[in-house]
Amino acid sequence: MGRLVPAVTRALDVLELFLESDGTLSAPEVTRRLQLPRTTVHELLTTLAARSYLVTVPEQPGRYRLGVRTYQLGSRYAEQLDLAAEGQQVAREVAETCGETVHVAILEDTEVIYIAKADSTHAVRMVSAAGRKLPAHCTAVGKLLLAALPEAELDARIEGRALAAMTGHSITDPAELRAALAVARKRGVAVEHRESNPDVSCVAAPVRDRSGRVVAALSISVPVIRWSEEREDELARLAAGGADALSGRLGHHGGRG
């Protein structure tokens, strides 16, 4: 590993302070938080402002906020992200932890598309494939993605449409579906028991982009022979942790709100 450049490290320390602030910082605040000499902080702030990484706040003299250059870098990073590739990596890590099948899915109209999958290590496991489509209302990932939609958009997608059953446990009543979506919103995870496959139960958690918008869901699928209430709680925590990890890779650093 090469030698770190102190001046660059300090400049990055200054920029990273804005991740923890309410949006603006003054030179004295930076000095206090980083324990740097006032002259050094002044030079760092002046340099970063000259390169448009920081700008002064007109209505608050002496305070700085992030500049357009940081937005441009963040946007370029976001453009290079591949949800499927990032999802595959996280799915693999979660599957290694729990030994069960893990999927990442997105919503397309009233269906979900599985864009990443990591297989279970057990001989008895769910058979599926990336690229497969399923009715959203029959899956945990789908329920979660539908629950994240604004009410008007949800209405447009489900009102007047038949909710086809995949198994005898599938939800086919719109009122029952709305109740399930309300539970998913409140709990922060969604569960389905034998609704898309009579031998499988599943739990899913939301994946968010840097703006906080739910863009995908990560699920863990388990044959019913290995499912229990205790196992559900454990897998819900693992799914939420995996979804948060993938959200972080997409630039989201806030809560699940």
GROMACS .gro file of C-alpha atoms in nm:
model
  257
    1MET     CA    1   0.000   0.000   0.000
    2GLY     CA    2   0.131   0.344  -0.094
    3ARG     CA    3   0.179   0.634   0.142
    4LEU     CA    4  -0.129   0.840   0.225
    5VAL     CA    5  -0.109   1.211   0.142
    6PRO     CA    6  -0.197   1.407   0.459
    7ALA     CA    7  -0.337   1.710   0.276
    8VAL     CA    8  -0.572   1.494   0.068
    9THR     CA    9  -0.679   1.299   0.376
   10ARG     CA   10  -0.765   1.621   0.555
   11ALA     CA   11  -0.962   1.754   0.259
   12LEU     CA   12  -1.164   1.432   0.246
   13ASP     CA   13  -1.217   1.450   0.623
   14VAL     CA   14  -1.368   1.795   0.572
   15LEU     CA   15  -1.604   1.674   0.299
   16GLU     CA   16  -1.711   1.372   0.503
   17LEU     CA   17  -1.811   1.598   0.792
   18PHE     CA   18  -2.103   1.712   0.577
   19LEU     CA   19  -2.242   1.357   0.585
   20GLU     CA   20  -2.294   1.405   0.958
   21SER     CA   21  -2.409   1.767   0.959
   22ASP     CA   22  -2.744   1.936   0.893
   23GLY     CA   23  -2.613   2.064   0.561
   24THR     CA   24  -2.384   2.354   0.651
   25LEU     CA   25  -2.066   2.398   0.856
   26SER     CA   26  -1.851   2.692   0.961
   27ALA     CA   27  -1.472   2.706   0.980
   28PRO     CA   28  -1.476   2.702   1.365
   29GLU     CA   29  -1.698   2.392   1.362
   30VAL     CA   30  -1.463   2.213   1.122
   31THR     CA   31  -1.165   2.318   1.334
   32ARG     CA   32  -1.327   2.183   1.651
   33ARG     CA   33  -1.446   1.855   1.501
   34LEU     CA   34  -1.124   1.768   1.319
   35GLN     CA   35  -0.887   1.918   1.577
   36LEU     CA   36  -0.690   2.095   1.305
   37PRO     CA   37  -0.517   2.436   1.315
   38ARG     CA   38  -0.740   2.725   1.209
   39THR     CA   39  -0.501   2.824   0.930
   40THR     CA   40  -0.508   2.471   0.787
   41VAL     CA   41  -0.887   2.460   0.796
   42HIS     CA   42  -0.910   2.800   0.626
   43GLU     CA   43  -0.678   2.681   0.348
   44LEU     CA   44  -0.872   2.357   0.303
   45LEU     CA   45  -1.208   2.534   0.286
   46THR     CA   46  -1.075   2.795   0.045
   47THR     CA   47  -0.929   2.528  -0.184
   48LEU     CA   48  -1.241   2.312  -0.182
   49ALA     CA   49  -1.458   2.617  -0.253
   50ALA     CA   50  -1.229   2.724  -0.539
   51ARG     CA   51  -1.280   2.379  -0.698
   52SER     CA   52  -1.660   2.391  -0.639
   53TYR     CA   53  -1.661   2.104  -0.389
   54LEU     CA   54  -1.791   2.356  -0.135
   55VAL     CA   55  -1.978   2.685  -0.169
   56THR     CA   56  -2.046   2.959   0.080
   57VAL     CA   57  -2.404   3.007   0.199
   58PRO     CA   58  -2.516   3.358   0.094
   59GLU     CA   59  -2.773   3.398   0.371
   60GLN     CA   60  -2.533   3.259   0.635
   61PRO     CA   61  -2.195   3.435   0.613
   62GLY     CA   62  -1.905   3.218   0.718
   63ARG     CA   63  -2.085   2.889   0.654
   64TYR     CA   64  -2.028   2.636   0.379
   65ARG     CA   65  -2.234   2.365   0.211
   66LEU     CA   66  -2.150   2.099  -0.046
   67GLY     CA   67  -2.101   2.230  -0.399
   68VAL     CA   68  -2.203   2.110  -0.741
   69ARG     CA   69  -1.881   1.914  -0.793
   70THR     CA   70  -1.974   1.666  -0.521
   71TYR     CA   71  -2.313   1.619  -0.685
   72GLN     CA   72  -2.147   1.557  -1.022
   73LEU     CA   73  -1.920   1.293  -0.872
   74GLY     CA   74  -2.211   1.127  -0.695
   75SER     CA   75  -2.416   1.126  -1.012
   76ARG     CA   76  -2.134   0.969  -1.212
   77TYR     CA   77  -2.093   0.702  -0.942
   78ALA     CA   78  -2.466   0.630  -0.954
   79GLU     CA   79  -2.454   0.597  -1.333
   80GLN     CA   80  -2.189   0.330  -1.303
   81LEU     CA   81  -2.377   0.121  -1.052
   82ASP     CA   82  -2.527  -0.202  -1.176
   83LEU     CA   83  -2.815  -0.306  -0.951
   84ALA     CA   84  -2.806  -0.662  -1.078
   85ALA     CA   85  -2.431  -0.700  -1.022
   86GLU     CA   86  -2.438  -0.536  -0.680
   87GLY     CA   87  -2.747  -0.739  -0.590
   88GLN     CA   88  -2.579  -1.062  -0.693
   89GLN     CA   89  -2.284  -0.994  -0.466
   90VAL     CA   90  -2.501  -0.911  -0.165
   91ALA     CA   91  -2.735  -1.204  -0.234
   92ARG     CA   92  -2.435  -1.437  -0.232
   93GLU     CA   93  -2.314  -1.296   0.101
   94VAL     CA   94  -2.658  -1.333   0.263
   95ALA     CA   95  -2.697  -1.687   0.125
   96GLU     CA   96  -2.359  -1.783   0.271
   97THR     CA   97  -2.480  -1.660   0.611
   98CYS     CA   98  -2.819  -1.832   0.620
   99GLY     CA   99  -2.774  -2.122   0.378
  100GLU     CA  100  -3.103  -2.043   0.203
  101THR     CA  101  -3.198  -1.910  -0.142
  102VAL     CA  102  -3.174  -1.531  -0.175
  103HIS     CA  103  -3.327  -1.318  -0.450
  104VAL     CA  104  -3.318  -0.952  -0.549
  105ALA     CA  105  -3.621  -0.836  -0.749
  106ILE     CA  106  -3.766  -0.523  -0.906
  107LEU     CA  107  -4.124  -0.427  -0.986
  108GLU     CA  108  -4.256  -0.404  -1.342
  109ASP     CA  109  -4.623  -0.304  -1.351
  110THR     CA  110  -4.792  -0.581  -1.150
  111GLU     CA  111  -4.512  -0.835  -1.174
  112VAL     CA  112  -4.173  -0.879  -1.012
  113ILE     CA  113  -3.859  -0.965  -1.206
  114TYR     CA  114  -3.582  -1.149  -1.028
  115ILE     CA  115  -3.256  -0.981  -1.127
  116ALA     CA  116  -3.018  -1.168  -0.896
  117LYS     CA  117  -3.017  -1.503  -0.719
  118ALA     CA  118  -2.791  -1.702  -0.486
  119ASP     CA  119  -2.875  -2.066  -0.427
  120SER     CA  120  -2.931  -2.246  -0.099
  121THR     CA  121  -2.664  -2.486   0.019
  122HIS     CA  122  -2.929  -2.741   0.120
  123ALA     CA  123  -3.029  -3.038  -0.092
  124VAL     CA  124  -3.395  -2.941  -0.050
  125ARG     CA  125  -3.423  -2.588  -0.184
  126MET     CA  126  -3.630  -2.352  -0.395
  127VAL     CA  127  -3.588  -2.392  -0.771
  128SER     CA  128  -3.589  -2.056  -0.949
  129ALA     CA  129  -3.387  -1.844  -1.190
  130ALA     CA  130  -3.283  -1.484  -1.240
  131GLY     CA  131  -3.501  -1.323  -1.506
  132ARG     CA  132  -3.815  -1.504  -1.395
  133LYS     CA  133  -4.137  -1.302  -1.358
  134LEU     CA  134  -4.410  -1.366  -1.100
  135PRO     CA  135  -4.730  -1.183  -1.000
  136ALA     CA  136  -4.625  -0.925  -0.741
  137HIS     CA  137  -4.919  -0.994  -0.507
  138CYS     CA  138  -4.810  -1.359  -0.467
  139THR     CA  139  -4.458  -1.284  -0.347
  140ALA     CA  140  -4.293  -1.122  -0.048
  141VAL     CA  141  -4.075  -0.903  -0.270
  142GLY     CA  142  -4.380  -0.800  -0.470
  143LYS     CA  143  -4.586  -0.712  -0.165
  144LEU     CA  144  -4.301  -0.500  -0.035
  145LEU     CA  145  -4.257  -0.319  -0.367
  146LEU     CA  146  -4.631  -0.259  -0.403
  147ALA     CA  147  -4.645  -0.131  -0.045
  148ALA     CA  148  -4.380   0.130  -0.128
  149LEU     CA  149  -4.587   0.283  -0.409
  150PRO     CA  150  -4.781   0.608  -0.359
  151GLU     CA  151  -5.149   0.533  -0.302
  152ALA     CA  152  -5.259   0.669  -0.641
  153GLU     CA  153  -4.999   0.462  -0.824
  154LEU     CA  154  -5.095   0.151  -0.629
  155ASP     CA  155  -5.461   0.206  -0.720
  156ALA     CA  156  -5.370   0.236  -1.086
  157ARG     CA  157  -5.185  -0.095  -1.077
  158ILE     CA  158  -5.432  -0.314  -0.890
  159GLU     CA  159  -5.779  -0.162  -0.920
  160GLY     CA  160  -6.000  -0.347  -1.164
  161ARG     CA  161  -5.745  -0.623  -1.221
  162ALA     CA  162  -5.797  -0.985  -1.130
  163LEU     CA  163  -5.554  -1.117  -0.870
  164ALA     CA  164  -5.469  -1.458  -1.011
  165ALA     CA  165  -5.386  -1.738  -0.769
  166MET     CA  166  -5.062  -1.936  -0.799
  167THR     CA  167  -5.149  -2.166  -0.508
  168GLY     CA  168  -5.441  -2.219  -0.275
  169HIS     CA  169  -5.275  -1.976  -0.034
  170SER     CA  170  -5.244  -1.685  -0.281
  171ILE     CA  171  -5.421  -1.358  -0.205
  172THR     CA  172  -5.698  -1.295  -0.459
  173ASP     CA  173  -5.908  -1.037  -0.271
  174PRO     CA  174  -5.795  -0.672  -0.322
  175ALA     CA  175  -5.900  -0.578   0.032
  176GLU     CA  176  -5.692  -0.862   0.176
  177LEU     CA  177  -5.397  -0.754  -0.038
  178ARG     CA  178  -5.425  -0.395   0.086
  179ALA     CA  179  -5.429  -0.522   0.444
  180ALA     CA  180  -5.114  -0.727   0.377
  181LEU     CA  181  -4.945  -0.422   0.224
  182ALA     CA  182  -5.033  -0.214   0.530
  183VAL     CA  183  -4.867  -0.476   0.752
  184ALA     CA  184  -4.557  -0.472   0.530
  185ARG     CA  185  -4.534  -0.093   0.551
  186LYS     CA  186  -4.562  -0.099   0.929
  187ARG     CA  187  -4.325  -0.386   0.985
  188GLY     CA  188  -4.068  -0.288   0.723
  189VAL     CA  189  -4.055  -0.642   0.585
  190ALA     CA  190  -4.303  -0.856   0.394
  191VAL     CA  191  -4.377  -1.226   0.434
  192GLU     CA  192  -4.554  -1.479   0.215
  193HIS     CA  193  -4.640  -1.833   0.317
  194ARG     CA  194  -4.683  -2.078   0.029
  195GLU     CA  195  -4.847  -1.810  -0.189
  196SER     CA  196  -4.629  -1.852  -0.498
  197ASN     CA  197  -4.505  -2.204  -0.430
  198PRO     CA  198  -4.695  -2.451  -0.208
  199ASP     CA  199  -4.369  -2.572  -0.054
  200VAL     CA  200  -4.194  -2.240   0.012
  201SER     CA  201  -4.223  -1.943   0.248
  202CYS     CA  202  -4.037  -1.618   0.204
  203VAL     CA  203  -3.945  -1.291   0.377
  204ALA     CA  204  -3.831  -0.972   0.201
  205ALA     CA  205  -3.690  -0.629   0.290
  206PRO     CA  206  -3.666  -0.303   0.089
  207VAL     CA  207  -3.364  -0.184  -0.108
  208ARG     CA  208  -3.335   0.194  -0.145
  209ASP     CA  209  -3.136   0.417  -0.376
  210ARG     CA  210  -2.944   0.725  -0.267
  211SER     CA  211  -3.263   0.934  -0.265
  212GLY     CA  212  -3.431   0.690  -0.026
  213ARG     CA  213  -3.670   0.555  -0.290
  214VAL     CA  214  -3.745   0.182  -0.277
  215VAL     CA  215  -3.606   0.043  -0.603
  216ALA     CA  216  -3.585  -0.329  -0.530
  217ALA     CA  217  -3.636  -0.588  -0.260
  218LEU     CA  218  -3.416  -0.865  -0.124
  219SER     CA  219  -3.578  -1.189  -0.012
  220ILE     CA  220  -3.486  -1.514   0.156
  221SER     CA  221  -3.688  -1.820   0.048
  222VAL     CA  222  -3.714  -2.131   0.264
  223PRO     CA  223  -3.886  -2.467   0.216
  224VAL     CA  224  -4.172  -2.496   0.464
  225ILE     CA  225  -4.000  -2.795   0.627
  226ARG     CA  226  -3.736  -2.549   0.758
  227TRP     CA  227  -3.978  -2.263   0.840
  228SER     CA  228  -4.097  -2.161   1.185
  229GLU     CA  229  -4.189  -1.840   1.365
  230GLU     CA  230  -3.843  -1.827   1.521
  231ARG     CA  231  -3.682  -1.886   1.183
  232GLU     CA  232  -3.900  -1.615   1.030
  233ASP     CA  233  -3.776  -1.358   1.282
  234GLU     CA  234  -3.415  -1.459   1.221
  235LEU     CA  235  -3.450  -1.445   0.843
  236ALA     CA  236  -3.634  -1.112   0.859
  237ARG     CA  237  -3.333  -0.964   1.037
  238LEU     CA  238  -3.094  -1.116   0.783
  239ALA     CA  239  -3.304  -0.994   0.490
  240ALA     CA  240  -3.319  -0.643   0.637
  241GLY     CA  241  -2.944  -0.646   0.693
  242GLY     CA  242  -2.879  -0.761   0.338
  243ALA     CA  243  -3.119  -0.505   0.194
  244ASP     CA  244  -2.951  -0.231   0.396
  245ALA     CA  245  -2.609  -0.346   0.269
  246LEU     CA  246  -2.729  -0.332  -0.092
  247SER     CA  247  -2.891   0.006  -0.029
  248GLY     CA  248  -2.555   0.129   0.098
  249ARG     CA  249  -2.391   0.012  -0.223
  250LEU     CA  250  -2.648   0.219  -0.412
  251GLY     CA  251  -2.558   0.529  -0.214
  252HIS     CA  252  -2.831   0.522   0.052
  253HIS     CA  253  -2.704   0.598   0.401
  254GLY     CA  254  -3.019   0.691   0.589
  255GLY     CA  255  -3.273   0.485   0.779
  256ARG     CA  256  -3.543   0.272   0.627
  257GLY     CA  257  -3.805   0.548   0.679
   0.00000   0.00000   0.00000
